[in-house]
Structure formats: C-alpha cells, structure tokens
mmCIF file with all atom_site columns, C-alpha atoms in Angstrom:
data_model
loop_
_atom_site.group_PDB
_atom_site.id
_atom_site.type_symbol
_atom_site.label_atom_id
_atom_site.label_alt_id
_atom_site.label_comp_id
_atom_site.label_asym_id
_atom_site.label_entity_id
_atom_site.label_seq_id
_atom_site.pdbx_PDB_ins_code
_atom_site.Cartn_x
_atom_site.Cartn_y
_atom_site.Cartn_z
_atom_site.occupancy
_atom_site.B_iso_or_equiv
_atom_site.pdbx_formal_charge
_atom_site.auth_seq_id
_atom_site.auth_comp_id
_atom_site.auth_asym_id
_atom_site.auth_atom_id
_atom_site.pdbx_PDB_model_num
ATOM 1   C CA . MET N 1 1   ? -12.656 -15.326 2.404   1.00 48.00 ? 140 MET N CA 1
ATOM 2   C CA . VAL N 1 2   ? -9.338  -16.065 0.719   1.00 48.00 ? 141 VAL N CA 1
ATOM 3   C CA . MET N 1 3   ? -6.176  -14.620 2.252   1.00 50.00 ? 142 MET N CA 1
ATOM 4   C CA . ARG N 1 4   ? -2.749  -14.852 0.638   1.00 55.00 ? 143 ARG N CA 1
ATOM 5   C CA . ALA N 1 5   ? 0.563   -13.557 1.827   1.00 46.00 ? 144 ALA N CA 1
ATOM 6   C CA . ILE N 1 6   ? 3.159   -13.220 -0.823  1.00 46.00 ? 145 ILE N CA 1
ATOM 7   C CA . ILE N 1 7   ? 6.752   -12.108 -0.409  1.00 41.00 ? 146 ILE N CA 1
ATOM 8   C CA . PHE N 1 8   ? 8.717   -11.045 -3.507  1.00 40.00 ? 147 PHE N CA 1
ATOM 9   C CA . VAL N 1 9   ? 12.429  -10.967 -3.477  1.00 38.00 ? 148 VAL N CA 1
ATOM 10  C CA . THR N 1 10  ? 14.116  -9.019  -6.223  1.00 39.00 ? 149 THR N CA 1
ATOM 11  C CA . LEU N 1 11  ? 17.409  -10.093 -7.754  1.00 38.00 ? 150 LEU N CA 1
ATOM 12  C CA . THR N 1 12  ? 20.273  -8.612  -5.881  1.00 37.00 ? 151 THR N CA 1
ATOM 13  C CA . PRO N 1 13  ? 23.993  -8.970  -6.026  1.00 38.00 ? 152 PRO N CA 1
ATOM 14  C CA . LEU N 1 14  ? 23.722  -11.205 -2.954  1.00 34.00 ? 153 LEU N CA 1
ATOM 15  C CA . PRO N 1 15  ? 24.075  -14.918 -3.918  1.00 33.00 ? 154 PRO N CA 1
ATOM 16  C CA . PHE N 1 16  ? 21.228  -15.946 -1.502  1.00 36.00 ? 155 PHE N CA 1
ATOM 17  C CA . VAL N 1 17  ? 18.555  -14.168 0.349   1.00 38.00 ? 156 VAL N CA 1
ATOM 18  C CA . SER N 1 18  ? 17.072  -16.336 3.128   1.00 38.00 ? 157 SER N CA 1
ATOM 19  C CA . SER N 1 19  ? 13.650  -16.035 4.643   1.00 43.00 ? 158 SER N CA 1
ATOM 20  C CA . LEU N 1 20  ? 15.430  -15.206 7.888   1.00 40.00 ? 159 LEU N CA 1
ATOM 21  C CA . ALA N 1 21  ? 16.962  -12.189 6.211   1.00 46.00 ? 160 ALA N CA 1
ATOM 22  C CA . LEU N 1 22  ? 13.443  -11.012 5.077   1.00 44.00 ? 161 LEU N CA 1
ATOM 23  C CA . ALA N 1 23  ? 12.165  -11.707 8.549   1.00 46.00 ? 162 ALA N CA 1
ATOM 24  C CA . GLU N 1 24  ? 14.816  -9.276  9.951   1.00 58.00 ? 163 GLU N CA 1
ATOM 25  C CA . LEU N 1 25  ? 13.310  -6.588  7.615   1.00 67.00 ? 164 LEU N CA 1
ATOM 26  C CA . ASP N 1 26  ? 10.069  -4.862  8.612   1.00 72.00 ? 165 ASP N CA 1
ATOM 27  C CA . CYS N 1 27  ? 7.566   -7.129  6.690   1.00 87.00 ? 166 CYS N CA 1
ATOM 28  C CA . ILE N 1 28  ? 4.027   -6.754  7.958   1.00 87.00 ? 167 ILE N CA 1
ATOM 29  C CA . GLY N 1 29  ? 1.458   -9.472  8.136   1.00 90.00 ? 168 GLY N CA 1
ATOM 30  C CA . LEU N 1 30  ? -2.199  -9.149  7.279   1.00 90.00 ? 169 LEU N CA 1
ATOM 31  C CA . GLN N 1 31  ? -3.436  -9.442  10.884  1.00 91.00 ? 170 GLN N CA 1
ATOM 32  C CA . GLU N 1 32  ? -1.346  -6.265  11.690  1.00 94.00 ? 171 GLU N CA 1
ATOM 33  C CA . ILE N 1 33  ? -3.306  -4.088  9.190   1.00 94.00 ? 172 ILE N CA 1
ATOM 34  C CA . TRP N 1 34  ? -6.981  -4.742  10.056  1.00 96.00 ? 173 TRP N CA 1
ATOM 35  C CA . GLY N 1 35  ? -8.674  -1.548  11.087  1.00 97.00 ? 174 GLY N CA 1
ATOM 36  C CA . ARG N 1 36  ? -10.187 1.824   9.912   1.00 98.00 ? 175 ARG N CA 1
ATOM 37  C CA . TYR N 1 37  ? -7.933  4.422   8.347   1.00 98.00 ? 176 TYR N CA 1
ATOM 38  C CA . ASP N 1 38  ? -8.908  8.095   7.728   1.00 98.00 ? 177 ASP N CA 1
ATOM 39  C CA . VAL N 1 39  ? -7.290  10.444  5.153   1.00 98.00 ? 178 VAL N CA 1
ATOM 40  C CA . VAL N 1 40  ? -5.207  13.010  7.085   1.00 98.00 ? 179 VAL N CA 1
ATOM 41  C CA . GLU N 1 41  ? -3.047  14.411  4.398   1.00 94.00 ? 180 GLU N CA 1
ATOM 42  C CA . VAL N 1 42  ? -3.095  14.910  0.611   1.00 95.00 ? 181 VAL N CA 1
ATOM 43  C CA . SER N 1 43  ? -0.054  16.035  -1.290  1.00 91.00 ? 182 SER N CA 1
ATOM 44  C CA . ARG N 1 44  ? 1.001   16.194  -5.008  1.00 90.00 ? 183 ARG N CA 1
ATOM 45  C CA . TYR N 1 45  ? 3.858   13.923  -5.865  1.00 83.00 ? 184 TYR N CA 1
ATOM 46  C CA . ARG N 1 46  ? 3.729   14.141  -9.704  1.00 80.00 ? 185 ARG N CA 1
ATOM 47  C CA . GLY N 1 47  ? 1.442   15.569  -12.533 1.00 86.00 ? 186 GLY N CA 1
ATOM 48  C CA . GLY N 1 48  ? -2.153  14.392  -13.034 1.00 90.00 ? 187 GLY N CA 1
ATOM 49  C CA . LEU N 1 49  ? -5.566  15.534  -14.014 1.00 94.00 ? 188 LEU N CA 1
ATOM 50  C CA . THR N 1 50  ? -7.191  15.688  -10.551 1.00 94.00 ? 189 THR N CA 1
ATOM 51  C CA . SER N 1 51  ? -7.335  19.186  -9.231  1.00 96.00 ? 190 SER N CA 1
ATOM 52  C CA . GLN N 1 52  ? -6.085  20.174  -5.736  1.00 96.00 ? 191 GLN N CA 1
ATOM 53  C CA . SER N 1 53  ? -9.692  20.918  -4.582  1.00 97.00 ? 192 SER N CA 1
ATOM 54  C CA . GLU N 1 54  ? -10.861 17.485  -5.802  1.00 97.00 ? 193 GLU N CA 1
ATOM 55  C CA . ALA N 1 55  ? -7.950  15.737  -4.091  1.00 96.00 ? 194 ALA N CA 1
ATOM 56  C CA . LYS N 1 56  ? -8.467  17.626  -0.813  1.00 97.00 ? 195 LYS N CA 1
ATOM 57  C CA . GLU N 1 57  ? -12.137 16.565  -0.770  1.00 97.00 ? 196 GLU N CA 1
ATOM 58  C CA . HIS N 1 58  ? -10.934 13.122  0.432   1.00 97.00 ? 197 HIS N CA 1
ATOM 59  C CA . VAL N 1 59  ? -9.529  14.419  3.750   1.00 98.00 ? 198 VAL N CA 1
ATOM 60  C CA . GLY N 1 60  ? -11.466 12.743  6.425   1.00 98.00 ? 199 GLY N CA 1
ATOM 61  C CA . LYS N 1 61  ? -12.783 9.932   4.285   1.00 98.00 ? 200 LYS N CA 1
ATOM 62  C CA . SER N 1 62  ? -12.509 6.424   5.801   1.00 98.00 ? 201 SER N CA 1
ATOM 63  C CA . THR N 1 63  ? -11.071 3.097   4.511   1.00 98.00 ? 202 THR N CA 1
ATOM 64  C CA . LEU N 1 64  ? -11.911 -0.119  6.343   1.00 98.00 ? 203 LEU N CA 1
ATOM 65  C CA . VAL N 1 65  ? -9.744  -3.181  6.019   1.00 97.00 ? 204 VAL N CA 1
ATOM 66  C CA . SER N 1 66  ? -11.217 -6.209  7.784   1.00 96.00 ? 205 SER N CA 1
ATOM 67  C CA . VAL N 1 67  ? -11.640 -9.947  7.413   1.00 94.00 ? 206 VAL N CA 1
ATOM 68  C CA . GLU N 1 68  ? -15.396 -9.492  6.619   1.00 95.00 ? 207 GLU N CA 1
ATOM 69  C CA . GLY N 1 69  ? -14.958 -6.745  4.100   1.00 95.00 ? 208 GLY N CA 1
ATOM 70  C CA . PHE N 1 70  ? -13.268 -3.717  2.494   1.00 97.00 ? 209 PHE N CA 1
ATOM 71  C CA . SER N 1 71  ? -14.734 -0.300  2.270   1.00 97.00 ? 210 SER N CA 1
ATOM 72  C CA . PHE N 1 72  ? -12.917 2.558   0.424   1.00 97.00 ? 211 PHE N CA 1
ATOM 73  C CA . TRP N 1 73  ? -14.010 6.167   0.876   1.00 96.00 ? 212 TRP N CA 1
ATOM 74  C CA . GLY N 1 74  ? -17.646 5.361   1.043   1.00 93.00 ? 213 GLY N CA 1
ATOM 75  C CA . LYS N 1 75  ? -17.542 4.581   -2.677  1.00 93.00 ? 214 LYS N CA 1
ATOM 76  C CA . VAL N 1 76  ? -16.373 0.940   -2.870  1.00 94.00 ? 215 VAL N CA 1
ATOM 77  C CA . ASN N 1 77  ? -17.529 -2.034  -0.735  1.00 94.00 ? 216 ASN N CA 1
ATOM 78  C CA . TYR N 1 78  ? -16.262 -5.508  -1.183  1.00 95.00 ? 217 TYR N CA 1
ATOM 79  C CA . GLU N 1 79  ? -17.501 -8.464  0.869   1.00 94.00 ? 218 GLU N CA 1
ATOM 80  C CA . SER N 1 80  ? -14.894 -11.051 1.728   1.00 93.00 ? 219 SER N CA 1
ATOM 81  C CA . PRO N 1 81  ? -12.213 -9.657  -0.691  1.00 96.00 ? 220 PRO N CA 1
ATOM 82  C CA . ILE N 1 82  ? -8.900  -11.319 -1.512  1.00 95.00 ? 221 ILE N CA 1
ATOM 83  C CA . TYR N 1 83  ? -6.035  -9.615  0.386   1.00 96.00 ? 222 TYR N CA 1
ATOM 84  C CA . ASP N 1 84  ? -2.396  -9.958  -0.882  1.00 94.00 ? 223 ASP N CA 1
ATOM 85  C CA . MET N 1 85  ? 0.518   -8.611  1.150   1.00 92.00 ? 224 MET N CA 1
ATOM 86  C CA . THR N 1 86  ? 3.897   -8.271  -0.452  1.00 89.00 ? 225 THR N CA 1
ATOM 87  C CA . CYS N 1 87  ? 7.131   -7.239  0.975   1.00 88.00 ? 226 CYS N CA 1
ATOM 88  C CA . GLN N 1 88  ? 9.813   -5.830  -1.342  1.00 79.00 ? 227 GLN N CA 1
ATOM 89  C CA . PRO N 1 89  ? 13.288  -4.587  -0.259  1.00 73.00 ? 228 PRO N CA 1
ATOM 90  C CA . ILE N 1 90  ? 14.006  -1.112  -1.318  1.00 68.00 ? 229 ILE N CA 1
ATOM 91  C CA . PRO N 1 91  ? 16.831  -1.149  -3.890  1.00 63.00 ? 230 PRO N CA 1
ATOM 92  C CA . LEU N 1 92  ? 19.969  0.398   -2.392  1.00 62.00 ? 231 LEU N CA 1
ATOM 93  C CA . GLU N 1 93  ? 21.928  0.852   -5.584  1.00 64.00 ? 232 GLU N CA 1
ATOM 94  C CA . GLU N 1 94  ? 22.127  4.323   -6.639  1.00 66.00 ? 233 GLU N CA 1
ATOM 95  C CA . GLY N 1 95  ? 20.978  5.187   -10.140 1.00 65.00 ? 234 GLY N CA 1
ATOM 96  C CA . GLU N 1 96  ? 18.717  2.191   -10.437 1.00 65.00 ? 235 GLU N CA 1
ATOM 97  C CA . VAL N 1 97  ? 15.551  3.207   -12.123 1.00 59.00 ? 236 VAL N CA 1
ATOM 98  C CA . THR N 1 98  ? 12.442  1.018   -12.127 1.00 57.00 ? 237 THR N CA 1
ATOM 99  C CA . VAL N 1 99  ? 10.010  0.862   -14.889 1.00 48.00 ? 238 VAL N CA 1
ATOM 100 C CA . ARG N 1 100 ? 6.887   3.099   -14.364 1.00 52.00 ? 239 ARG N CA 1
ATOM 101 C CA . TRP N 1 101 ? 4.549   0.388   -13.240 1.00 49.00 ? 240 TRP N CA 1
ATOM 102 C CA . GLU N 1 102 ? 6.928   -0.939  -10.626 1.00 54.00 ? 241 GLU N CA 1
ATOM 103 C CA . ARG N 1 103 ? 7.716   2.454   -8.989  1.00 51.00 ? 242 ARG N CA 1
ATOM 104 C CA . LYS N 1 104 ? 6.844   2.737   -5.336  1.00 58.00 ? 243 LYS N CA 1
ATOM 105 C CA . SER N 1 105 ? 6.778   5.738   -2.997  1.00 56.00 ? 244 SER N CA 1
ATOM 106 C CA . ASP N 1 106 ? 10.544  5.623   -2.488  1.00 56.00 ? 245 ASP N CA 1
ATOM 107 C CA . PHE N 1 107 ? 11.039  6.502   -6.168  1.00 49.00 ? 246 PHE N CA 1
ATOM 108 C CA . TYR N 1 108 ? 9.376   9.798   -5.499  1.00 51.00 ? 247 TYR N CA 1
ATOM 109 C CA . GLY N 1 109 ? 11.115  10.527  -2.326  1.00 54.00 ? 248 GLY N CA 1
ATOM 110 C CA . ILE N 1 110 ? 8.433   9.451   0.061   1.00 56.00 ? 249 ILE N CA 1
ATOM 111 C CA . GLY N 1 111 ? 9.168   6.996   2.881   1.00 57.00 ? 250 GLY N CA 1
ATOM 112 C CA . MET N 1 112 ? 12.865  6.845   2.198   1.00 57.00 ? 251 MET N CA 1
ATOM 113 C CA . ASP N 1 113 ? 13.665  5.785   5.783   1.00 66.00 ? 252 ASP N CA 1
ATOM 114 C CA . ARG N 1 114 ? 12.417  2.211   5.271   1.00 60.00 ? 253 ARG N CA 1
ATOM 115 C CA . ASP N 1 115 ? 14.167  -0.971  4.321   1.00 73.00 ? 254 ASP N CA 1
ATOM 116 C CA . VAL N 1 116 ? 11.257  -2.512  2.567   1.00 75.00 ? 255 VAL N CA 1
ATOM 117 C CA . VAL N 1 117 ? 7.967   -1.532  0.971   1.00 80.00 ? 256 VAL N CA 1
ATOM 118 C CA . ASN N 1 118 ? 4.930   -3.358  2.346   1.00 89.00 ? 257 ASN N CA 1
ATOM 119 C CA . GLU N 1 119 ? 2.066   -3.449  -0.186  1.00 90.00 ? 258 GLU N CA 1
ATOM 120 C CA . LEU N 1 120 ? -1.542  -4.434  0.250   1.00 95.00 ? 259 LEU N CA 1
ATOM 121 C CA . GLU N 1 121 ? -3.584  -5.476  -2.823  1.00 94.00 ? 260 GLU N CA 1
ATOM 122 C CA . VAL N 1 122 ? -7.337  -5.721  -2.404  1.00 96.00 ? 261 VAL N CA 1
ATOM 123 C CA . THR N 1 123 ? -9.294  -7.670  -4.996  1.00 95.00 ? 262 THR N CA 1
ATOM 124 C CA . PRO N 1 124 ? -13.016 -8.436  -5.096  1.00 95.00 ? 263 PRO N CA 1
ATOM 125 C CA . VAL N 1 125 ? -13.847 -12.154 -5.002  1.00 91.00 ? 264 VAL N CA 1
ATOM 126 C CA . GLN N 1 126 ? -16.275 -12.018 -7.938  1.00 82.00 ? 265 GLN N CA 1
ATOM 127 C CA . GLU N 1 127 ? -14.300 -9.256  -9.847  1.00 73.00 ? 266 GLU N CA 1
ATOM 128 C CA . GLU N 1 128 ? -17.231 -6.848  -9.418  1.00 77.00 ? 267 GLU N CA 1
ATOM 129 C CA . GLY N 1 129 ? -14.748 -3.955  -9.317  1.00 84.00 ? 268 GLY N CA 1
ATOM 130 C CA . PRO N 1 130 ? -11.151 -3.016  -9.589  1.00 92.00 ? 269 PRO N CA 1
ATOM 131 C CA . SER N 1 131 ? -8.234  -4.023  -7.383  1.00 93.00 ? 270 SER N CA 1
ATOM 132 C CA . TYR N 1 132 ? -6.777  -1.409  -4.983  1.00 95.00 ? 271 TYR N CA 1
ATOM 133 C CA . HIS N 1 133 ? -3.120  -1.082  -4.075  1.00 92.00 ? 272 HIS N CA 1
ATOM 134 C CA . PHE N 1 134 ? -1.858  0.578   -0.862  1.00 95.00 ? 273 PHE N CA 1
ATOM 135 C CA . GLU N 1 135 ? 1.532   0.859   0.707   1.00 90.00 ? 274 GLU N CA 1
ATOM 136 C CA . VAL N 1 136 ? 1.491   0.014   4.383   1.00 91.00 ? 275 VAL N CA 1
ATOM 137 C CA . ALA N 1 137 ? 3.870   2.044   6.669   1.00 89.00 ? 276 ALA N CA 1
ATOM 138 C CA . GLN N 1 138 ? 3.496   1.419   10.469  1.00 85.00 ? 277 GLN N CA 1
ATOM 139 C CA . ASP N 1 139 ? -0.103  2.508   11.339  1.00 93.00 ? 278 ASP N CA 1
ATOM 140 C CA . GLU N 1 140 ? -0.704  4.134   7.924   1.00 92.00 ? 279 GLU N CA 1
ATOM 141 C CA . LEU N 1 141 ? -2.036  3.262   4.581   1.00 95.00 ? 280 LEU N CA 1
ATOM 142 C CA . TRP N 1 142 ? -0.712  5.158   1.585   1.00 90.00 ? 281 TRP N CA 1
ATOM 143 C CA . PHE N 1 143 ? -2.664  5.477   -1.642  1.00 93.00 ? 282 PHE N CA 1
ATOM 144 C CA . PHE N 1 144 ? -1.214  7.055   -4.859  1.00 88.00 ? 283 PHE N CA 1
ATOM 145 C CA . PHE N 1 145 ? -3.650  8.135   -7.511  1.00 91.00 ? 284 PHE N CA 1
ATOM 146 C CA . ASP N 1 146 ? -3.407  10.563  -10.486 1.00 90.00 ? 285 ASP N CA 1
ATOM 147 C CA . GLY N 1 147 ? -0.433  12.381  -9.131  1.00 86.00 ? 286 GLY N CA 1
ATOM 148 C CA . TRP N 1 148 ? -1.734  12.689  -5.466  1.00 92.00 ? 287 TRP N CA 1
ATOM 149 C CA . PHE N 1 149 ? -0.478  10.978  -2.401  1.00 89.00 ? 288 PHE N CA 1
ATOM 150 C CA . TYR N 1 150 ? -3.203  10.213  0.158   1.00 95.00 ? 289 TYR N CA 1
ATOM 151 C CA . ARG N 1 151 ? -1.824  9.457   3.677   1.00 94.00 ? 290 ARG N CA 1
ATOM 152 C CA . MET N 1 152 ? -4.269  7.592   5.880   1.00 96.00 ? 291 MET N CA 1
ATOM 153 C CA . GLU N 1 153 ? -3.851  7.064   9.652   1.00 97.00 ? 292 GLU N CA 1
ATOM 154 C CA . ARG N 1 154 ? -5.284  4.111   11.520  1.00 97.00 ? 293 ARG N CA 1
ATOM 155 C CA . VAL N 1 155 ? -8.089  5.435   13.795  1.00 96.00 ? 294 VAL N CA 1
ATOM 156 C CA . GLY N 1 156 ? -9.394  2.005   15.001  1.00 89.00 ? 295 GLY N CA 1
ATOM 157 C CA . ARG N 1 157 ? -8.577  -1.626  14.894  1.00 87.00 ? 296 ARG N CA 1
ATOM 158 C CA . ASP N 1 158 ? -11.104 -4.179  13.559  1.00 65.00 ? 297 ASP N CA 1
#
C-alpha cells in the first residue's frame, strides 16, 4: 500500500507560512481517519440531476477507510488504495471567488467554522476505477456529488 500526505499552502499576503503555523491549524493525519462511516444526512447544496429520492437512498450506506482497503456504499471496493491527505487554509479575504473545480464546502456555506479544509483523495492502485474525494471534519466524512451533500459519521474505528 502507498500512503502519501500532502499539505498545500495557498499564496497569501503573508510573506512566509511555516510548517509550525500549519501545525497550529487543525490538519488531520491519515491514521486519524481510519474507520467505518455511515451516511446520516443528505442535503442539497446546489443544482444537479440526482432526484431527492435517489439521494436519500444513500442514508445508512457505509464507507470503509482502512489500510487494507476502501469500500464506498457497497458499490466500490479498492484493495490497498493510495490515500492522499491535503490540508488547505480557508481563504479569509472577503469577495475571493475560487474557480469551480477548486471550490470546497465553505464556498457553499457548509463548515464555515473551520480554519482549514482537510481533504482525503482515494485512488485505486491499478486505476481500476475513479478517484474519490472527501472532506474530513472531526469524525465525519463529507461527500459532494451532483448537487448533494452527504454527511457521514464515524461509527467504528479500524
């Protein structure tokens, strides 16, 4: 299994951002996220093609994040995937608009009480499927797909 931890620092008006400054933020390590997570809430955050009934069908579905493998809602199973953790400070400058593909939950008004956005990317080793991206907030995984926000709570540690 390959594990990588990556910390991105965006350009800020500060002349220098030290690793100590990032350590003071709430950056999460891979060992802190292992476990099983169940979907406990589904809510719309923007437009999409998935109907409300289709989105709500995922309530109760489980996601497993472990050293040995990754399982997502009973549909995807990766053995020994590549996990990447990133930690990005939330821009504090008012009026700053990010490009669409860089928008995180804070852009849509979700999780505004954080200093950083912790992201987990899961990629299969042999590229037998797509990569999955989650935001990690305390003991929760957040998944955004087709206009729906799926909040998953940790129900067990691996």
